[in-house]
Amino acid sequence: MSREAEVRHHADQEVGKSFPEFLEKARVAEAELRRVQAAGASPEELRAAGLVFDAALTDALRAAEAGQRATFGPRAYDDRIRRRKGRATPKGAEWTSEVNRLRTLREENRLTGIARVPRPVTVVVR
């Protein structure tokens, strides 16, 4: 096991500890997005709420990925077989399914949740 793997493992452990906070922020952002959608807000407001939700999901996803890597152990940073074995453990499978769920949710939001707003037209006077 390399020194770099140990350092990355400890860093991932620290980031993974903040996962519940990031997940709660994502839940709040999603509730706000759904509220704005139900209120029939303007496209600009829908876009802003969708982008906030996207940023919250991205933070939660990064923390979940760090927690997943930390669960696999420090040897998994250098060895792909260890990563596969780590995914096969109950805790590793739990983290893997959570990461996949968050990725799917983020992609769904990027495809349908972020409203498209036309660009403003600029007039050039000569």
CSV table of N, CA and C in Angstrom, one decimal:
chain,number,residue,atom,x,y,z
A,1,MET,N,0.8,-1.2,0.0
A,1,MET,CA,0.0,0.0,0.0
A,1,MET,C,0.9,1.2,0.0
A,2,SER,N,0.6,2.2,-0.9
A,2,SER,CA,1.4,3.4,-1.0
A,2,SER,C,1.0,4.4,0.0
A,3,ARG,N,1.9,5.3,0.2
A,3,ARG,CA,1.7,6.5,1.1
A,3,ARG,C,0.6,7.4,0.5
A,4,GLU,N,0.6,7.5,-0.8
A,4,GLU,CA,-0.5,8.3,-1.4
A,4,GLU,C,-1.9,7.7,-1.2
A,5,ALA,N,-2.0,6.4,-1.2
A,5,ALA,CA,-3.2,5.7,-1.0
A,5,ALA,C,-3.7,6.0,0.4
A,6,GLU,N,-2.8,6.0,1.4
A,6,GLU,CA,-3.2,6.2,2.8
A,6,GLU,C,-3.7,7.7,2.9
A,7,VAL,N,-3.0,8.6,2.3
A,7,VAL,CA,-3.4,10.0,2.4
A,7,VAL,C,-4.8,10.2,1.7
A,8,ARG,N,-5.0,9.6,0.6
A,8,ARG,CA,-6.3,9.7,-0.1
A,8,ARG,C,-7.4,9.1,0.7
A,9,HIS,N,-7.1,7.9,1.3
A,9,HIS,CA,-8.1,7.2,2.1
A,9,HIS,C,-8.5,8.1,3.3
A,10,HIS,N,-7.6,8.7,4.0
A,10,HIS,CA,-7.9,9.6,5.1
A,10,HIS,C,-8.7,10.8,4.6
A,11,ALA,N,-8.4,11.4,3.5
A,11,ALA,CA,-9.1,12.5,3.0
A,11,ALA,C,-10.6,12.1,2.6
A,12,ASP,N,-10.7,10.9,2.0
A,12,ASP,CA,-12.0,10.4,1.7
A,12,ASP,C,-12.9,10.2,2.9
A,13,GLN,N,-12.2,9.7,4.0
A,13,GLN,CA,-13.0,9.5,5.2
A,13,GLN,C,-13.6,10.8,5.7
A,14,GLU,N,-12.8,11.8,5.7
A,14,GLU,CA,-13.2,13.1,6.2
A,14,GLU,C,-14.4,13.7,5.3
A,15,VAL,N,-14.2,13.6,4.0
A,15,VAL,CA,-15.3,14.1,3.1
A,15,VAL,C,-16.5,13.2,3.3
A,16,GLY,N,-16.4,11.9,3.4
A,16,GLY,CA,-17.5,11.0,3.5
A,16,GLY,C,-18.3,11.3,4.8
A,17,LYS,N,-17.7,11.8,5.8
A,17,LYS,CA,-18.4,12.1,7.1
A,17,LYS,C,-19.5,13.2,6.8
A,18,SER,N,-19.2,14.1,5.9
A,18,SER,CA,-20.2,15.2,5.6
A,18,SER,C,-21.3,14.8,4.7
A,19,PHE,N,-21.4,13.5,4.3
A,19,PHE,CA,-22.5,13.1,3.4
A,19,PHE,C,-23.9,13.3,3.9
A,20,PRO,N,-24.2,13.1,5.2
A,20,PRO,CA,-25.6,13.3,5.6
A,20,PRO,C,-26.0,14.8,5.5
A,21,GLU,N,-25.0,15.7,5.7
A,21,GLU,CA,-25.3,17.1,5.6
A,21,GLU,C,-25.6,17.5,4.2
A,22,PHE,N,-24.8,17.0,3.3
A,22,PHE,CA,-25.0,17.3,1.8
A,22,PHE,C,-26.3,16.7,1.3
A,23,LEU,N,-26.6,15.5,1.8
A,23,LEU,CA,-27.8,14.9,1.4
A,23,LEU,C,-29.1,15.7,1.9
A,24,GLU,N,-29.0,16.2,3.1
A,24,GLU,CA,-30.1,17.0,3.6
A,24,GLU,C,-30.2,18.3,2.8
A,25,LYS,N,-29.1,18.9,2.4
A,25,LYS,CA,-29.2,20.1,1.6
A,25,LYS,C,-29.8,19.8,0.2
A,26,ALA,N,-29.5,18.6,-0.3
A,26,ALA,CA,-30.1,18.2,-1.6
A,26,ALA,C,-31.6,18.0,-1.4
A,27,ARG,N,-32.0,17.4,-0.3
A,27,ARG,CA,-33.5,17.2,-0.1
A,27,ARG,C,-34.2,18.6,0.0
A,28,VAL,N,-33.6,19.5,0.7
A,28,VAL,CA,-34.2,20.9,0.9
A,28,VAL,C,-34.3,21.5,-0.5
A,29,ALA,N,-33.2,21.4,-1.3
A,29,ALA,CA,-33.2,22.0,-2.6
A,29,ALA,C,-34.2,21.4,-3.5
A,30,GLU,N,-34.4,20.1,-3.4
A,30,GLU,CA,-35.4,19.4,-4.2
A,30,GLU,C,-36.8,19.8,-3.8
A,31,ALA,N,-37.0,20.0,-2.5
A,31,ALA,CA,-38.4,20.4,-2.1
A,31,ALA,C,-38.6,21.9,-2.6
A,32,GLU,N,-37.6,22.7,-2.6
A,32,GLU,CA,-37.8,24.1,-3.1
A,32,GLU,C,-38.1,24.0,-4.6
A,33,LEU,N,-37.4,23.2,-5.4
A,33,LEU,CA,-37.6,23.0,-6.8
A,33,LEU,C,-39.1,22.6,-7.1
A,34,ARG,N,-39.5,21.6,-6.3
A,34,ARG,CA,-40.9,21.1,-6.5
A,34,ARG,C,-41.9,22.2,-6.1
A,35,ARG,N,-41.6,23.0,-5.1
A,35,ARG,CA,-42.5,24.0,-4.7
A,35,ARG,C,-42.6,25.1,-5.8
A,36,VAL,N,-41.5,25.4,-6.4
A,36,VAL,CA,-41.5,26.4,-7.5
A,36,VAL,C,-42.2,25.9,-8.7
A,37,GLN,N,-42.0,24.6,-9.0
A,37,GLN,CA,-42.7,24.0,-10.1
A,37,GLN,C,-44.2,24.0,-9.9
A,38,ALA,N,-44.6,23.7,-8.7
A,38,ALA,CA,-46.1,23.6,-8.4
A,38,ALA,C,-46.7,25.0,-8.4
A,39,ALA,N,-45.9,26.0,-8.1
A,39,ALA,CA,-46.4,27.4,-8.1
A,39,ALA,C,-46.5,28.0,-9.5
A,40,GLY,N,-46.0,27.3,-10.5
A,40,GLY,CA,-46.1,27.9,-11.8
A,40,GLY,C,-45.2,29.1,-12.0
A,41,ALA,N,-44.0,29.0,-11.5
A,41,ALA,CA,-43.1,30.2,-11.5
A,41,ALA,C,-42.6,30.4,-12.9
A,42,SER,N,-41.9,31.5,-13.1
A,42,SER,CA,-41.3,31.9,-14.4
A,42,SER,C,-40.2,30.9,-14.8
A,43,PRO,N,-39.8,30.8,-16.0
A,43,PRO,CA,-38.7,29.9,-16.4
A,43,PRO,C,-37.4,30.3,-15.8
A,44,GLU,N,-37.2,31.6,-15.5
A,44,GLU,CA,-35.9,32.0,-14.9
A,44,GLU,C,-35.9,31.5,-13.4
A,45,GLU,N,-37.0,31.5,-12.7
A,45,GLU,CA,-37.0,31.0,-11.3
A,45,GLU,C,-36.9,29.5,-11.3
A,46,LEU,N,-37.5,28.8,-12.3
A,46,LEU,CA,-37.4,27.4,-12.4
A,46,LEU,C,-35.9,27.0,-12.7
A,47,ARG,N,-35.3,27.7,-13.6
A,47,ARG,CA,-33.9,27.4,-13.9
A,47,ARG,C,-33.0,27.6,-12.7
A,48,ALA,N,-33.2,28.7,-12.0
A,48,ALA,CA,-32.4,29.0,-10.8
A,48,ALA,C,-32.6,27.9,-9.7
A,49,ALA,N,-33.8,27.5,-9.5
A,49,ALA,CA,-34.1,26.4,-8.5
A,49,ALA,C,-33.5,25.1,-9.0
A,50,GLY,N,-33.5,24.8,-10.3
A,50,GLY,CA,-32.9,23.6,-10.9
A,50,GLY,C,-31.4,23.6,-10.7
A,51,LEU,N,-30.8,24.7,-10.9
A,51,LEU,CA,-29.4,24.8,-10.8
A,51,LEU,C,-28.9,24.6,-9.3
A,52,VAL,N,-29.7,25.2,-8.4
A,52,VAL,CA,-29.4,25.0,-7.0
A,52,VAL,C,-29.5,23.5,-6.6
A,53,PHE,N,-30.5,22.9,-7.1
A,53,PHE,CA,-30.7,21.4,-6.8
A,53,PHE,C,-29.5,20.6,-7.5
A,54,ASP,N,-29.1,21.0,-8.7
A,54,ASP,CA,-28.0,20.3,-9.3
A,54,ASP,C,-26.7,20.4,-8.5
A,55,ALA,N,-26.4,21.6,-8.0
A,55,ALA,CA,-25.2,21.9,-7.2
A,55,ALA,C,-25.3,21.0,-5.9
A,56,ALA,N,-26.4,21.0,-5.3
A,56,ALA,CA,-26.6,20.2,-4.1
A,56,ALA,C,-26.4,18.7,-4.3
A,57,LEU,N,-27.0,18.3,-5.4
A,57,LEU,CA,-26.8,16.8,-5.8
A,57,LEU,C,-25.3,16.5,-6.1
A,58,THR,N,-24.7,17.4,-6.8
A,58,THR,CA,-23.3,17.2,-7.1
A,58,THR,C,-22.4,17.1,-5.8
A,59,ASP,N,-22.7,18.0,-4.9
A,59,ASP,CA,-21.9,17.9,-3.6
A,59,ASP,C,-22.2,16.6,-2.8
A,60,ALA,N,-23.5,16.2,-2.8
A,60,ALA,CA,-23.9,14.9,-2.2
A,60,ALA,C,-23.2,13.7,-2.9
A,61,LEU,N,-23.2,13.8,-4.2
A,61,LEU,CA,-22.6,12.7,-5.0
A,61,LEU,C,-21.1,12.6,-4.7
A,62,ARG,N,-20.4,13.7,-4.7
A,62,ARG,CA,-19.0,13.7,-4.4
A,62,ARG,C,-18.7,13.1,-3.0
A,63,ALA,N,-19.5,13.5,-2.0
A,63,ALA,CA,-19.3,12.9,-0.6
A,63,ALA,C,-19.7,11.4,-0.6
A,64,ALA,N,-20.7,11.0,-1.4
A,64,ALA,CA,-21.0,9.6,-1.4
A,64,ALA,C,-19.9,8.8,-2.1
A,65,GLU,N,-19.3,9.3,-3.1
A,65,GLU,CA,-18.2,8.6,-3.8
A,65,GLU,C,-17.0,8.5,-2.9
A,66,ALA,N,-16.8,9.6,-2.1
A,66,ALA,CA,-15.6,9.5,-1.1
A,66,ALA,C,-15.9,8.5,-0.1
A,67,GLY,N,-17.1,8.5,0.4
A,67,GLY,CA,-17.5,7.4,1.4
A,67,GLY,C,-17.4,6.0,0.9
A,68,GLN,N,-17.7,5.9,-0.4
A,68,GLN,CA,-17.6,4.6,-1.0
A,68,GLN,C,-16.2,4.1,-1.1
A,69,ARG,N,-15.3,5.0,-1.6
A,69,ARG,CA,-13.9,4.7,-1.7
A,69,ARG,C,-13.3,4.4,-0.3
A,70,ALA,N,-13.7,5.2,0.7
A,70,ALA,CA,-13.1,5.0,2.0
A,70,ALA,C,-13.6,3.6,2.6
A,71,THR,N,-14.8,3.2,2.2
A,71,THR,CA,-15.3,1.9,2.7
A,71,THR,C,-14.5,0.8,2.1
A,72,PHE,N,-14.1,0.9,0.9
A,72,PHE,CA,-13.3,-0.1,0.2
A,72,PHE,C,-12.0,-0.4,0.9
A,73,GLY,N,-11.5,0.6,1.6
A,73,GLY,CA,-10.2,0.5,2.3
A,73,GLY,C,-9.0,1.1,1.5
A,74,PRO,N,-7.9,1.3,2.2
A,74,PRO,CA,-6.8,2.0,1.5
A,74,PRO,C,-6.1,1.2,0.4
A,75,ARG,N,-6.2,-0.1,0.5
A,75,ARG,CA,-5.6,-0.9,-0.6
A,75,ARG,C,-6.3,-0.9,-1.9
A,76,ALA,N,-7.6,-0.5,-1.8
A,76,ALA,CA,-8.4,-0.4,-3.0
A,76,ALA,C,-8.0,0.7,-4.0
A,77,TYR,N,-7.2,1.7,-3.4
A,77,TYR,CA,-6.8,2.8,-4.3
A,77,TYR,C,-5.8,2.4,-5.3
A,78,ASP,N,-5.0,1.4,-5.0
A,78,ASP,CA,-4.0,0.9,-5.9
A,78,ASP,C,-4.3,-0.4,-6.6
A,79,ASP,N,-5.4,-1.1,-6.2
A,79,ASP,CA,-5.6,-2.4,-6.8
A,79,ASP,C,-7.1,-2.5,-7.2
A,80,ARG,N,-7.3,-2.8,-8.5
A,80,ARG,CA,-8.7,-2.9,-8.9
A,80,ARG,C,-9.4,-4.1,-8.4
A,81,ILE,N,-8.7,-5.2,-8.1
A,81,ILE,CA,-9.3,-6.4,-7.5
A,81,ILE,C,-9.9,-6.0,-6.1
A,82,ARG,N,-9.1,-5.3,-5.4
A,82,ARG,CA,-9.6,-4.9,-4.0
A,82,ARG,C,-10.9,-4.0,-4.1
A,83,ARG,N,-10.9,-3.2,-5.2
A,83,ARG,CA,-12.1,-2.4,-5.4
A,83,ARG,C,-13.3,-3.2,-5.7
A,84,ARG,N,-13.1,-4.3,-6.5
A,84,ARG,CA,-14.2,-5.2,-6.8
A,84,ARG,C,-14.7,-6.0,-5.6
A,85,LYS,N,-13.7,-6.4,-4.8
A,85,LYS,CA,-14.0,-7.1,-3.5
A,85,LYS,C,-14.7,-6.2,-2.6
A,86,GLY,N,-14.3,-4.9,-2.6
A,86,GLY,CA,-15.0,-3.9,-1.7
A,86,GLY,C,-16.4,-3.7,-2.0
A,87,ARG,N,-16.7,-3.7,-3.3
A,87,ARG,CA,-18.1,-3.6,-3.8
A,87,ARG,C,-19.0,-4.7,-3.4
A,88,ALA,N,-18.4,-5.9,-3.2
A,88,ALA,CA,-19.1,-7.1,-2.9
A,88,ALA,C,-19.5,-7.2,-1.4
A,89,THR,N,-18.9,-6.4,-0.6
A,89,THR,CA,-19.3,-6.4,0.9
A,89,THR,C,-20.6,-5.7,1.0
A,90,PRO,N,-21.3,-6.0,2.1
A,90,PRO,CA,-22.6,-5.3,2.3
A,90,PRO,C,-22.5,-3.8,2.4
A,91,LYS,N,-21.6,-3.3,3.1
A,91,LYS,CA,-21.4,-1.9,3.2
A,91,LYS,C,-21.0,-1.3,1.9
A,92,GLY,N,-20.1,-1.9,1.1
A,92,GLY,CA,-19.7,-1.5,-0.2
A,92,GLY,C,-20.8,-1.5,-1.2
A,93,ALA,N,-21.7,-2.5,-1.1
A,93,ALA,CA,-22.8,-2.5,-2.0
A,93,ALA,C,-23.8,-1.4,-1.7
A,94,GLU,N,-24.0,-1.1,-0.4
A,94,GLU,CA,-24.9,-0.1,0.0
A,94,GLU,C,-24.4,1.3,-0.5
A,95,TRP,N,-23.1,1.6,-0.4
A,95,TRP,CA,-22.5,2.8,-0.9
A,95,TRP,C,-22.6,2.9,-2.4
A,96,THR,N,-22.4,1.8,-3.1
A,96,THR,CA,-22.5,1.7,-4.5
A,96,THR,C,-23.9,2.0,-5.0
A,97,SER,N,-24.9,1.4,-4.4
A,97,SER,CA,-26.2,1.7,-4.8
A,97,SER,C,-26.6,3.2,-4.5
A,98,GLU,N,-26.1,3.7,-3.4
A,98,GLU,CA,-26.4,5.1,-3.1
A,98,GLU,C,-25.8,6.1,-4.2
A,99,VAL,N,-24.5,5.8,-4.6
A,99,VAL,CA,-23.9,6.6,-5.6
A,99,VAL,C,-24.6,6.5,-6.9
A,100,ASN,N,-25.0,5.3,-7.3
A,100,ASN,CA,-25.8,5.1,-8.5
A,100,ASN,C,-27.1,5.8,-8.5
A,101,ARG,N,-27.8,5.8,-7.3
A,101,ARG,CA,-29.1,6.5,-7.2
A,101,ARG,C,-28.9,8.0,-7.3
A,102,LEU,N,-27.8,8.5,-6.7
A,102,LEU,CA,-27.6,10.0,-6.8
A,102,LEU,C,-27.2,10.4,-8.2
A,103,ARG,N,-26.4,9.6,-8.9
A,103,ARG,CA,-26.0,9.9,-10.3
A,103,ARG,C,-27.3,9.9,-11.2
A,104,THR,N,-28.1,8.9,-11.0
A,104,THR,CA,-29.4,8.9,-11.8
A,104,THR,C,-30.2,10.1,-11.5
A,105,LEU,N,-30.4,10.5,-10.3
A,105,LEU,CA,-31.2,11.6,-9.9
A,105,LEU,C,-30.6,12.9,-10.5
A,106,ARG,N,-29.3,13.0,-10.4
A,106,ARG,CA,-28.7,14.2,-11.0
A,106,ARG,C,-28.8,14.3,-12.5
A,107,GLU,N,-28.7,13.2,-13.2
A,107,GLU,CA,-28.8,13.2,-14.6
A,107,GLU,C,-30.3,13.5,-15.0
A,108,GLU,N,-31.2,12.9,-14.3
A,108,GLU,CA,-32.6,13.2,-14.5
A,108,GLU,C,-32.9,14.7,-14.4
A,109,ASN,N,-32.4,15.3,-13.3
A,109,ASN,CA,-32.5,16.7,-13.1
A,109,ASN,C,-31.9,17.5,-14.2
A,110,ARG,N,-30.7,17.1,-14.7
A,110,ARG,CA,-30.1,17.9,-15.7
A,110,ARG,C,-30.9,17.8,-17.0
A,111,LEU,N,-31.5,16.7,-17.3
A,111,LEU,CA,-32.3,16.5,-18.5
A,111,LEU,C,-33.7,17.2,-18.5
A,112,THR,N,-34.3,17.1,-17.3
A,112,THR,CA,-35.7,17.6,-17.3
A,112,THR,C,-36.0,18.7,-16.2
A,113,GLY,N,-35.1,18.8,-15.2
A,113,GLY,CA,-35.4,19.7,-14.1
A,113,GLY,C,-34.9,21.1,-14.3
A,114,ILE,N,-33.9,21.3,-15.1
A,114,ILE,CA,-33.3,22.6,-15.3
A,114,ILE,C,-34.0,23.2,-16.5
A,115,ALA,N,-34.8,24.3,-16.3
A,115,ALA,CA,-35.6,24.9,-17.4
A,115,ALA,C,-34.6,25.6,-18.3
A,116,ARG,N,-34.9,25.5,-19.6
A,116,ARG,CA,-34.2,26.3,-20.6
A,116,ARG,C,-34.7,27.6,-20.8
A,117,VAL,N,-33.9,28.6,-20.8
A,117,VAL,CA,-34.3,30.0,-20.9
A,117,VAL,C,-33.6,30.5,-22.2
A,118,PRO,N,-34.4,31.2,-23.0
A,118,PRO,CA,-33.7,31.7,-24.2
A,118,PRO,C,-32.7,32.8,-23.9
A,119,ARG,N,-31.7,32.9,-24.7
A,119,ARG,CA,-30.6,33.9,-24.4
A,119,ARG,C,-31.2,35.2,-24.8
A,120,PRO,N,-30.8,36.3,-24.1
A,120,PRO,CA,-31.3,37.6,-24.5
A,120,PRO,C,-30.6,38.0,-25.8
A,121,VAL,N,-31.4,38.7,-26.6
A,121,VAL,CA,-30.9,39.2,-27.9
A,121,VAL,C,-30.3,40.6,-27.7
A,122,THR,N,-29.1,40.7,-28.2
A,122,THR,CA,-28.3,41.9,-28.1
A,122,THR,C,-28.4,42.6,-29.4
A,123,VAL,N,-28.6,43.9,-29.4
A,123,VAL,CA,-28.7,44.7,-30.6
A,123,VAL,C,-27.4,45.5,-30.7
A,124,VAL,N,-26.7,45.4,-31.8
A,124,VAL,CA,-25.5,46.1,-32.0
A,124,VAL,C,-25.9,47.4,-32.9
A,125,VAL,N,-25.6,48.5,-32.4
A,125,VAL,CA,-25.9,49.7,-33.2
A,125,VAL,C,-24.6,50.2,-33.8
A,126,ARG,N,-24.6,50.5,-35.1
A,126,ARG,CA,-23.4,50.9,-35.8
A,126,ARG,C,-23.5,52.3,-36.2
